[in-house]
C-alpha cells in the first residue's frame, strides 16, 4: 500500500478547467477498508442465518459465555459487512465515516448497534475500529451509516518530506494537456522542473531548499 493518489490543487486553468480537475498526484490516495461485524438491538428486523448465529456464539465464547448456537433464536441481530475509506495522512484518533450493509436476510439495520469491528486494508492489517448506532439509508433499509463511526488505530506511512519529485497523472490521456502542464509549470518557476514522460504522466522535480509541502503549495 505504498503508492496512493490524492487530488492536487494547482494554479492554472486548462480549457475552463484547473489542473486539479484533470490530474492526480501519484503517491497519495484514500484507501479502502473492510470488516465483518454484528449488529444487535434490532427490533425484529434482523436475520437468523446460520453464520450470524455462529458469529454470535463465537462472540459470546470470547466473553467466556458458552451457549449452543441452536439455542439462539432471535431476529434482533444481523451479520454485516462494514466498509470505510481511510483518508490520506490520517492520524491515530481521527474519526471516519463507515457504511454498514447486511449480508443475510435482515429487513433493516436502522437504529441497530454495531459491535466493535476491525477494519482492515488489502494488506490484512487493521487500520480502524468501528462501533456505534446505525442510521439506515432512507431508500434501502438494509444499508446504513455511522458518521464518525470508526477510530483510526494505525497510520499508513508515507515519507512526503523526503520526496524529491512528484508525478502528475492525467485522468485521461492527452498529449496536448501533458505538454501544456509541463510548459505552465516551467514558466512559473522559470526553469526546467516539469517533464512530460508520456501522454498521461508529468514528472516535476522539487527545487532545492524547498520542502515538499511548500513546493506543493507553490504550484496550487
Coordinates of N, CA and C in Angstrom, one line a residue:
X1 N 0.8 -1.2 0.0 CA 0.0 0.0 0.0 C 0.9 1.3 0.0
X2 N 2.0 1.2 -0.6 CA 3.0 2.3 -0.6 C 2.5 3.4 -1.5
X3 N 1.8 3.1 -2.6 CA 1.5 4.1 -3.6 C 0.0 4.5 -3.5
X4 N -0.2 5.7 -3.4 CA -1.5 6.2 -3.2 C -1.8 7.4 -4.1
X5 N -3.0 7.9 -4.2 CA -3.3 9.1 -5.0 C -4.1 10.1 -4.2
X6 N -3.8 11.4 -4.5 CA -4.7 12.5 -3.9 C -4.8 13.5 -4.9
X7 N -6.0 14.1 -5.0 CA -6.2 15.2 -5.9 C -5.4 16.4 -5.5
X8 N -4.6 17.0 -6.4 CA -3.7 18.1 -6.1 C -4.3 19.4 -6.7
X9 N -4.5 20.4 -5.9 CA -4.9 21.7 -6.4 C -3.8 22.5 -7.0
X10 N -3.8 22.8 -8.3 CA -2.7 23.5 -8.9 C -3.2 24.9 -9.3
X11 N -2.4 25.6 -10.1 CA -2.5 27.1 -10.2 C -3.2 27.6 -11.5
X12 N -3.3 26.8 -12.5 CA -3.8 27.4 -13.8 C -5.1 26.7 -14.3
X13 N -5.6 27.3 -15.3 CA -6.8 26.8 -16.0 C -6.5 26.1 -17.3
X14 N -7.1 25.0 -17.6 CA -7.0 24.4 -18.9 C -8.3 24.2 -19.5
X15 N -8.6 25.0 -20.6 CA -9.8 24.9 -21.3 C -11.0 25.0 -20.3
X16 N -11.0 26.0 -19.4 CA -12.0 26.3 -18.4 C -11.9 25.3 -17.2
X17 N -10.9 24.4 -17.2 CA -10.7 23.5 -16.1 C -9.3 23.8 -15.4
X18 N -9.2 23.6 -14.1 CA -7.9 23.7 -13.5 C -7.2 22.4 -13.6
X19 N -5.9 22.4 -13.4 CA -5.1 21.2 -13.4 C -5.6 20.1 -12.4
X20 N -6.1 20.6 -11.3 CA -6.6 19.7 -10.3 C -7.8 18.9 -10.8
X21 N -8.6 19.4 -11.8 CA -9.7 18.7 -12.3 C -9.4 17.6 -13.3
X22 N -8.2 17.6 -13.8 CA -7.8 16.7 -14.8 C -6.6 15.8 -14.5
X23 N -6.1 16.0 -13.2 CA -4.9 15.2 -12.9 C -4.9 14.8 -11.4
X24 N -4.1 13.8 -11.1 CA -3.9 13.4 -9.7 C -2.4 13.4 -9.5
X25 N -2.0 13.4 -8.2 CA -0.6 13.2 -7.9 C -0.3 11.8 -7.5
X26 N 0.5 11.1 -8.2 CA 0.9 9.7 -7.8 C 1.6 9.7 -6.5
X27 N 1.1 8.9 -5.6 CA 1.8 8.8 -4.3 C 0.9 8.8 -3.1
X28 N -0.3 9.4 -3.2 CA -1.2 9.5 -2.1 C -2.6 9.4 -2.5
X29 N -3.4 8.6 -1.8 CA -4.8 8.5 -2.1 C -5.5 7.9 -0.9
X30 N -6.9 7.9 -1.0 CA -7.7 7.2 0.0 C -7.5 5.7 -0.1
X31 N -7.7 5.0 1.0 CA -7.6 3.6 1.0 C -8.8 2.9 1.5
X32 N -9.3 1.9 0.9 CA -10.5 1.2 1.2 C -10.2 0.2 2.4
X33 N -11.2 0.3 3.4 CA -11.1 -0.7 4.5 C -12.4 -1.5 4.5
X34 N -12.3 -2.7 5.1 CA -13.4 -3.6 5.1 C -13.4 -4.5 6.4
X35 N -14.5 -4.8 6.9 CA -14.6 -5.7 8.1 C -15.9 -6.4 8.1
X36 N -15.9 -7.5 8.9 CA -17.2 -8.3 9.1 C -17.6 -8.0 10.6
X37 N -18.9 -7.6 10.7 CA -19.4 -7.3 12.1 C -20.8 -7.8 12.4
X38 N -21.2 -7.6 13.6 CA -22.5 -7.9 14.1 C -23.3 -6.7 14.6
X39 N -24.6 -6.7 14.2 CA -25.4 -5.6 14.8 C -26.4 -6.3 15.8
X40 N -26.6 -5.6 16.9 CA -27.5 -6.0 17.9 C -28.5 -4.9 18.1
X41 N -29.6 -5.2 18.8 CA -30.6 -4.2 19.2 C -31.6 -3.9 18.1
X42 N -31.7 -4.8 17.1 CA -32.7 -4.6 16.0 C -34.1 -5.0 16.5
X43 N -35.1 -4.3 16.1 CA -36.5 -4.6 16.6 C -37.1 -5.6 15.7
X44 N -36.6 -6.8 15.7 CA -37.2 -7.9 14.9 C -36.9 -7.8 13.5
X45 N -36.0 -7.0 13.0 CA -35.7 -6.8 11.6 C -34.4 -7.5 11.2
X46 N -33.8 -8.3 12.1 CA -32.5 -8.9 11.8 C -32.7 -10.2 11.1
X47 N -31.6 -11.1 11.1 CA -31.7 -12.3 10.4 C -31.4 -13.5 11.3
X48 N -31.7 -14.7 10.8 CA -31.5 -15.9 11.6 C -30.6 -16.9 10.9
X49 N -29.7 -16.4 10.0 CA -28.9 -17.2 9.2 C -27.9 -17.9 10.1
X50 N -27.4 -19.1 9.7 CA -26.5 -19.9 10.5 C -25.2 -19.2 10.8
X51 N -24.7 -18.5 9.8 CA -23.4 -17.8 10.1 C -23.5 -16.7 11.1
X52 N -24.7 -16.0 11.1 CA -25.0 -15.0 12.1 C -25.0 -15.6 13.5
X53 N -25.7 -16.7 13.6 CA -25.8 -17.4 14.9 C -24.4 -17.9 15.4
X54 N -23.7 -18.4 14.4 CA -22.3 -18.9 14.7 C -21.4 -17.7 15.2
X55 N -21.5 -16.6 14.5 CA -20.7 -15.4 14.8 C -21.1 -15.0 16.2
X56 N -22.4 -15.0 16.6 CA -22.8 -14.5 17.9 C -22.3 -15.5 19.0
X57 N -22.3 -16.8 18.6 CA -21.8 -17.8 19.6 C -20.3 -17.6 19.8
X58 N -19.6 -17.4 18.7 CA -18.1 -17.1 18.9 C -17.9 -15.9 19.7
X59 N -18.7 -14.9 19.5 CA -18.5 -13.6 20.3 C -18.8 -13.9 21.8
X60 N -19.8 -14.6 22.1 CA -20.1 -14.9 23.5 C -19.1 -15.8 24.1
X61 N -18.5 -16.7 23.3 CA -17.5 -17.6 23.8 C -16.2 -16.8 24.2
X62 N -15.9 -15.8 23.4 CA -14.8 -14.9 23.7 C -15.0 -14.2 25.0
X63 N -16.3 -14.1 25.4 CA -16.6 -13.4 26.7 C -16.8 -14.5 27.8
X64 N -16.4 -15.7 27.5 CA -16.5 -16.8 28.4 C -17.9 -17.2 28.7
X65 N -18.8 -17.0 27.7 CA -20.2 -17.5 27.9 C -20.4 -18.5 26.8
X66 N -20.6 -19.8 27.3 CA -20.8 -20.9 26.4 C -22.3 -21.2 26.2
X67 N -22.7 -21.2 25.0 CA -24.1 -21.4 24.7 C -24.2 -22.1 23.3
X68 N -25.0 -23.1 23.1 CA -25.1 -23.8 21.8 C -25.7 -22.8 20.8
X69 N -25.2 -22.8 19.6 CA -25.8 -21.9 18.5 C -27.2 -22.2 18.3
X70 N -27.6 -23.5 18.4 CA -29.0 -23.8 18.1 C -30.0 -23.2 19.1
X71 N -29.5 -22.8 20.3 CA -30.4 -22.3 21.3 C -30.6 -20.8 21.1
X72 N -29.9 -20.2 20.2 CA -30.1 -18.7 19.9 C -31.2 -18.6 18.9
X73 N -32.2 -17.9 19.3 CA -33.4 -17.7 18.4 C -33.8 -16.3 18.4
X74 N -33.2 -15.4 17.6 CA -33.6 -14.0 17.7 C -33.4 -13.4 16.4
X75 N -34.3 -12.4 16.1 CA -34.2 -11.6 14.8 C -33.8 -10.2 15.2
X76 N -33.1 -10.1 16.3 CA -32.7 -8.7 16.8 C -31.2 -8.5 16.5
X77 N -30.6 -9.5 15.8 CA -29.2 -9.4 15.4 C -29.0 -9.6 13.9
X78 N -27.9 -9.1 13.3 CA -27.7 -9.2 11.9 C -26.2 -9.2 11.6
X79 N -25.8 -10.0 10.7 CA -24.4 -10.0 10.2 C -24.3 -9.0 9.1
X80 N -23.2 -8.2 9.1 CA -23.0 -7.1 8.2 C -21.5 -7.0 7.7
X81 N -21.4 -6.4 6.5 CA -20.1 -6.0 6.1 C -19.9 -4.5 6.3
X82 N -18.8 -4.1 6.9 CA -18.6 -2.7 7.2 C -17.4 -2.2 6.3
X83 N -17.7 -1.1 5.7 CA -16.6 -0.5 4.8 C -16.4 0.9 5.1
X84 N -15.2 1.4 4.8 CA -14.8 2.8 5.0 C -13.7 3.2 4.1
X85 N -13.5 4.5 4.0 CA -12.3 5.0 3.3 C -11.4 5.7 4.3
X86 N -10.1 5.3 4.3 CA -9.1 5.9 5.1 C -8.5 7.1 4.4
X87 N -8.7 8.3 4.8 CA -8.1 9.5 4.0 C -6.6 9.5 4.1
X88 N -6.0 10.1 3.2 CA -4.5 10.2 3.2 C -4.1 11.0 4.4
X89 N -2.9 10.6 5.0 CA -2.3 11.2 6.1 C -3.2 11.2 7.4
X90 N -4.1 10.2 7.5 CA -4.9 10.0 8.7 C -4.0 9.7 9.9
X91 N -4.4 10.2 11.0 CA -3.6 10.0 12.2 C -4.4 9.3 13.3
X92 N -3.7 8.6 14.2 CA -4.4 7.9 15.3 C -5.4 8.8 16.0
X93 N -6.6 8.2 16.2 CA -7.6 9.0 16.9 C -8.5 9.7 16.0
X94 N -8.2 9.9 14.7 CA -9.1 10.5 13.8 C -10.4 9.7 13.6
X95 N -11.5 10.3 13.4 CA -12.8 9.7 13.2 C -13.1 9.6 11.7
X96 N -13.7 8.5 11.2 CA -14.1 8.4 9.8 C -15.5 7.8 9.8
X97 N -16.1 8.0 8.7 CA -17.5 7.5 8.4 C -17.4 6.1 7.9
X98 N -18.4 5.3 8.4 CA -18.4 3.9 7.9 C -19.8 3.6 7.3
X99 N -19.8 2.6 6.4 CA -21.0 2.2 5.8 C -21.3 0.7 6.2
X100 N -22.5 0.4 6.5 CA -22.9 -0.9 7.0 C -23.9 -1.6 6.1
X101 N -23.6 -2.8 5.6 CA -24.6 -3.5 4.7 C -24.8 -4.9 5.2
X102 N -26.1 -5.3 5.1 CA -26.4 -6.7 5.6 C -25.9 -7.7 4.6
X103 N -25.6 -8.9 5.1 CA -25.2 -10.0 4.2 C -26.2 -11.2 4.3
X104 N -27.1 -11.0 5.2 CA -28.2 -12.1 5.4 C -29.5 -11.5 4.9
X105 N -30.6 -12.0 5.5 CA -31.9 -11.6 5.1 C -32.6 -10.6 6.1
X106 N -31.7 -9.8 6.7 CA -32.3 -8.8 7.6 C -33.1 -7.8 6.8
X107 N -34.1 -7.3 7.4 CA -35.0 -6.3 6.8 C -34.6 -4.9 7.0
X108 N -33.9 -4.6 8.1 CA -33.5 -3.2 8.3 C -32.4 -3.2 9.4
X109 N -31.5 -2.2 9.2 CA -30.4 -2.1 10.2 C -30.6 -0.8 11.0
X110 N -31.7 -0.1 10.8 CA -31.9 1.2 11.4 C -31.9 1.1 12.9
X111 N -31.1 2.0 13.5 CA -31.0 2.1 15.0 C -30.4 0.9 15.6
X112 N -29.8 0.0 14.8 CA -29.1 -1.1 15.4 C -27.7 -0.6 15.9
X113 N -27.1 -1.4 16.8 CA -25.8 -1.1 17.4 C -24.8 -2.0 16.8
X114 N -23.8 -1.4 16.1 CA -22.7 -2.2 15.5 C -21.7 -2.5 16.7
X115 N -21.5 -3.7 16.9 CA -20.4 -4.1 17.9 C -19.1 -3.8 17.3
X116 N -18.1 -3.6 18.2 CA -16.8 -3.2 17.7 C -16.2 -4.2 16.6
X117 N -15.8 -3.6 15.5 CA -15.5 -4.3 14.3 C -14.1 -3.8 13.8
X118 N -13.2 -4.7 13.5 CA -11.9 -4.4 13.0 C -12.1 -4.1 11.5
X119 N -11.5 -3.0 11.0 CA -11.5 -2.6 9.6 C -10.1 -2.8 9.1
X120 N -9.9 -3.6 8.1 CA -8.6 -4.0 7.5 C -8.4 -3.4 6.1
X121 N -7.1 -3.2 5.8 CA -6.8 -2.9 4.4 C -6.5 -4.1 3.6
X122 N -6.1 -3.9 2.3 CA -5.9 -5.0 1.5 C -4.6 -5.8 1.9
X123 N -3.8 -5.2 2.7 CA -2.6 -5.9 3.3 C -2.9 -6.7 4.5
X124 N -4.2 -6.7 4.9 CA -4.6 -7.6 6.0 C -4.4 -6.9 7.4
X125 N -3.8 -5.7 7.4 CA -3.6 -5.0 8.7 C -4.8 -4.2 9.1
X126 N -5.0 -4.1 10.4 CA -6.1 -3.4 11.0 C -5.7 -1.9 11.1
X127 N -6.6 -1.1 10.5 CA -6.3 0.4 10.5 C -7.3 1.2 11.3
X128 N -8.5 0.6 11.5 CA -9.5 1.3 12.3 C -10.4 0.4 13.0
X129 N -11.1 0.9 14.0 CA -12.1 0.1 14.8 C -13.4 0.9 14.7
X130 N -14.5 0.1 14.3 CA -15.8 0.7 14.1 C -16.8 0.3 15.2
X131 N -17.6 1.2 15.6 CA -18.7 0.8 16.6 C -19.6 2.0 16.7
X132 N -20.9 1.7 16.9 CA -21.9 2.8 17.1 C -23.3 2.5 16.6
X133 N -24.1 3.5 16.7 CA -25.5 3.3 16.3 C -25.7 3.7 14.8
X134 N -26.4 2.9 14.1 CA -26.6 3.0 12.6 C -27.8 3.8 12.2
X135 N -27.6 4.7 11.2 CA -28.7 5.4 10.6 C -28.9 4.8 9.2
X136 N -30.1 4.1 9.0 CA -30.3 3.4 7.8 C -30.5 4.4 6.6
X137 N -30.2 3.9 5.4 CA -30.4 4.6 4.2 C -31.9 4.7 4.0
X138 N -32.4 5.9 3.7 CA -33.9 6.1 3.5 C -34.4 5.2 2.4
X139 N -33.7 5.0 1.3 CA -34.1 4.2 0.2 C -33.8 2.8 0.2
X140 N -33.0 2.4 1.2 CA -32.6 1.0 1.3 C -32.3 0.7 2.8
X141 N -33.2 0.1 3.5 CA -33.0 0.0 5.0 C -32.0 -1.1 5.3
X142 N -31.5 -1.9 4.4 CA -30.5 -2.9 4.7 C -29.1 -2.3 4.6
X143 N -29.0 -1.1 4.3 CA -27.7 -0.4 4.4 C -27.8 0.8 5.2
X144 N -26.7 1.3 5.9 CA -26.8 2.4 6.7 C -25.4 3.0 7.0
X145 N -25.3 4.0 7.8 CA -24.1 4.7 8.0 C -23.9 5.0 9.5
X146 N -22.6 5.1 9.9 CA -22.3 5.6 11.2 C -21.3 6.7 11.0
X147 N -21.8 8.0 11.2 CA -20.9 9.1 11.0 C -19.9 9.2 12.1
X148 N -18.7 9.4 11.8 CA -17.6 9.3 12.8 C -17.6 8.0 13.6
X149 N -18.0 6.9 12.8 CA -18.2 5.7 13.5 C -17.0 4.8 13.7
X150 N -15.8 5.2 13.1 CA -14.6 4.4 13.3 C -13.5 5.3 13.7
X151 N -12.6 4.8 14.6 CA -11.5 5.5 15.1 C -10.2 4.9 14.4
X152 N -9.4 5.7 13.8 CA -8.1 5.3 13.2 C -7.2 4.8 14.3
X153 N -6.7 3.6 14.2 CA -5.8 3.0 15.1 C -4.3 2.9 14.6
X154 N -4.2 2.7 13.3 CA -2.8 2.6 12.7 C -2.7 3.5 11.5
X155 N -1.6 4.1 11.4 CA -1.3 5.1 10.3 C -0.6 4.4 9.1
X156 N -0.9 4.9 7.9 CA -0.1 4.4 6.7 C 1.0 5.4 6.5
X157 N 2.2 4.8 6.6 CA 3.4 5.6 6.4 C 3.6 6.1 5.0
X158 N 3.9 7.4 4.9 CA 4.3 7.9 3.6 C 5.2 9.1 3.8
X159 N 6.5 9.0 3.3 CA 7.5 10.0 3.6 C 7.5 11.1 2.6
X160 N 6.5 11.9 2.7 CA 6.4 13.1 1.8 C 7.5 14.0 1.9
X161 N 8.0 14.2 3.2 CA 9.0 15.2 3.5 C 10.3 15.0 2.6
X162 N 10.7 13.7 2.4 CA 11.9 13.5 1.6 C 11.7 13.2 0.2
X163 N 10.5 13.3 -0.4 CA 10.3 13.2 -1.8 C 11.0 14.3 -2.6
X164 N 11.8 13.9 -3.6 CA 12.5 15.0 -4.3 C 11.8 15.3 -5.6
X165 N 10.7 14.6 -5.9 CA 9.9 14.9 -7.1 C 8.5 14.4 -6.9
X166 N 7.5 14.9 -7.7 CA 6.2 14.4 -7.7 C 5.8 14.0 -9.2
X167 N 4.9 13.2 -9.3 CA 4.4 12.8 -10.7 C 2.9 13.1 -10.8
X168 N 2.5 13.9 -11.7 CA 1.1 14.1 -12.0 C 0.6 13.1 -13.0
X169 N -0.5 12.6 -12.8 CA -1.2 11.6 -13.7 C -2.5 12.2 -14.2
X170 N -2.6 12.4 -15.5 CA -3.8 12.9 -16.1 C -4.9 11.8 -16.0
X171 N -6.1 12.3 -15.7 CA -7.2 11.3 -15.6 C -7.5 10.7 -16.9
X172 N -7.2 11.4 -18.0 CA -7.5 11.0 -19.3 C -6.2 11.3 -20.2
X173 N -5.8 10.3 -20.9 CA -4.6 10.5 -21.7 C -4.7 11.7 -22.7
X174 N -3.8 12.6 -22.7 CA -3.9 13.7 -23.6 C -2.5 14.3 -23.8
X175 N -1.9 14.2 -25.0 CA -0.6 14.7 -25.2 C -0.6 16.3 -25.1
X176 N -1.7 16.9 -25.6 CA -1.8 18.3 -25.6 C -1.8 18.8 -24.1
X177 N -2.6 18.2 -23.3 CA -2.7 18.7 -21.9 C -1.4 18.4 -21.1
X178 N -0.8 17.3 -21.4 CA 0.5 16.9 -20.8 C 1.6 18.0 -21.1
X179 N 1.6 18.4 -22.4 CA 2.6 19.4 -22.8 C 2.3 20.7 -22.2
X180 N 1.0 21.1 -22.1 CA 0.6 22.4 -21.6 C 0.9 22.5 -20.1
X181 N 0.7 21.4 -19.4 CA 1.0 21.4 -17.9 C 2.5 21.6 -17.8
X182 N 3.3 20.8 -18.5 CA 4.8 20.9 -18.5 C 5.2 22.4 -18.7
X183 N 4.6 23.0 -19.8 CA 5.0 24.4 -20.1 C 4.6 25.3 -19.0
X184 N 3.4 25.2 -18.5 CA 3.0 26.2 -17.4 C 3.8 26.1 -16.2
X185 N 4.2 24.9 -15.8 CA 5.0 24.8 -14.5 C 6.4 25.3 -14.8
X186 N 7.0 25.0 -15.9 CA 8.3 25.5 -16.2 C 8.3 27.0 -16.3
X187 N 7.3 27.6 -16.9 CA 7.2 29.1 -17.0 C 7.0 29.7 -15.6
X188 N 6.3 29.1 -14.7 CA 6.1 29.6 -13.4 C 7.4 29.7 -12.6
X189 N 8.2 28.6 -12.7 CA 9.4 28.6 -11.9 C 10.6 29.1 -12.7
X190 N 10.4 29.4 -14.0 CA 11.5 29.9 -14.8 C 12.7 28.9 -14.9
X191 N 12.4 27.7 -14.8 CA 13.5 26.6 -15.0 C 12.8 25.3 -15.4
X192 N 13.6 24.4 -15.9 CA 13.1 23.1 -16.3 C 12.9 22.2 -15.1
X193 N 11.7 22.2 -14.6 CA 11.4 21.3 -13.5 C 10.4 20.2 -13.9
X194 N 9.5 20.5 -14.9 CA 8.5 19.5 -15.3 C 8.9 18.9 -16.6
X195 N 8.6 17.6 -16.7 CA 8.9 16.9 -18.0 C 7.7 15.9 -18.2
X196 N 7.1 16.0 -19.3 CA 6.0 15.0 -19.7 C 6.7 13.7 -20.1
X197 N 6.4 12.7 -19.3 CA 7.0 11.4 -19.6 C 6.3 10.6 -20.6
X198 N 5.0 10.9 -20.7 CA 4.1 10.3 -21.7 C 2.9 11.1 -21.8
X199 N 1.9 10.6 -22.5 CA 0.7 11.4 -22.6 C -0.2 11.5 -21.4
X200 N 0.2 10.8 -20.3 CA -0.6 10.9 -19.1 C 0.3 11.3 -17.9
X201 N 1.6 11.2 -17.9 CA 2.4 11.4 -16.8 C 3.4 12.6 -16.9
X202 N 3.4 13.5 -15.9 CA 4.3 14.6 -15.9 C 5.1 14.5 -14.6
X203 N 6.4 14.4 -14.7 CA 7.3 14.4 -13.5 C 7.7 15.9 -13.2
X204 N 7.6 16.2 -12.0 CA 8.0 17.6 -11.6 C 9.1 17.5 -10.4
X205 N 10.2 18.0 -10.7 CA 11.3 17.9 -9.7 C 11.2 19.0 -8.7
X206 N 11.3 18.7 -7.4 CA 11.2 19.7 -6.3 C 12.5 20.5 -6.3
X207 N 12.4 21.8 -6.3 CA 13.6 22.7 -6.2 C 14.4 22.5 -4.9
X208 N 15.6 22.7 -4.9 CA 16.4 22.5 -3.7 C 16.0 23.6 -2.7
X209 N 16.2 23.2 -1.4 CA 15.9 24.2 -0.3 C 14.4 24.5 -0.2
X210 N 13.5 23.8 -0.8 CA 12.1 24.0 -0.7 C 11.5 22.7 -0.2
X211 N 10.7 22.7 0.8 CA 10.1 21.5 1.4 C 9.1 21.0 0.4
X212 N 8.7 19.7 0.5 CA 7.7 19.1 -0.3 C 6.4 19.8 -0.2
X213 N 6.0 20.1 1.1 CA 4.7 20.7 1.3 C 4.7 22.1 0.7
X214 N 5.8 22.9 1.0 CA 5.9 24.2 0.4 C 5.9 24.2 -1.1
X215 N 6.5 23.2 -1.7 CA 6.5 23.1 -3.2 C 5.1 22.8 -3.7
X216 N 4.4 22.0 -3.0 CA 3.0 21.7 -3.5 C 2.2 23.0 -3.3
X217 N 2.4 23.7 -2.2 CA 1.6 24.9 -2.1 C 1.9 26.0 -3.1
X218 N 3.1 26.0 -3.6 CA 3.6 26.9 -4.6 C 2.9 26.6 -6.0
X219 N 2.6 25.4 -6.2 CA 2.0 25.1 -7.6 C 0.5 24.8 -7.5
X220 N -0.1 25.1 -6.3 CA -1.5 25.0 -6.2 C -2.2 26.1 -7.0

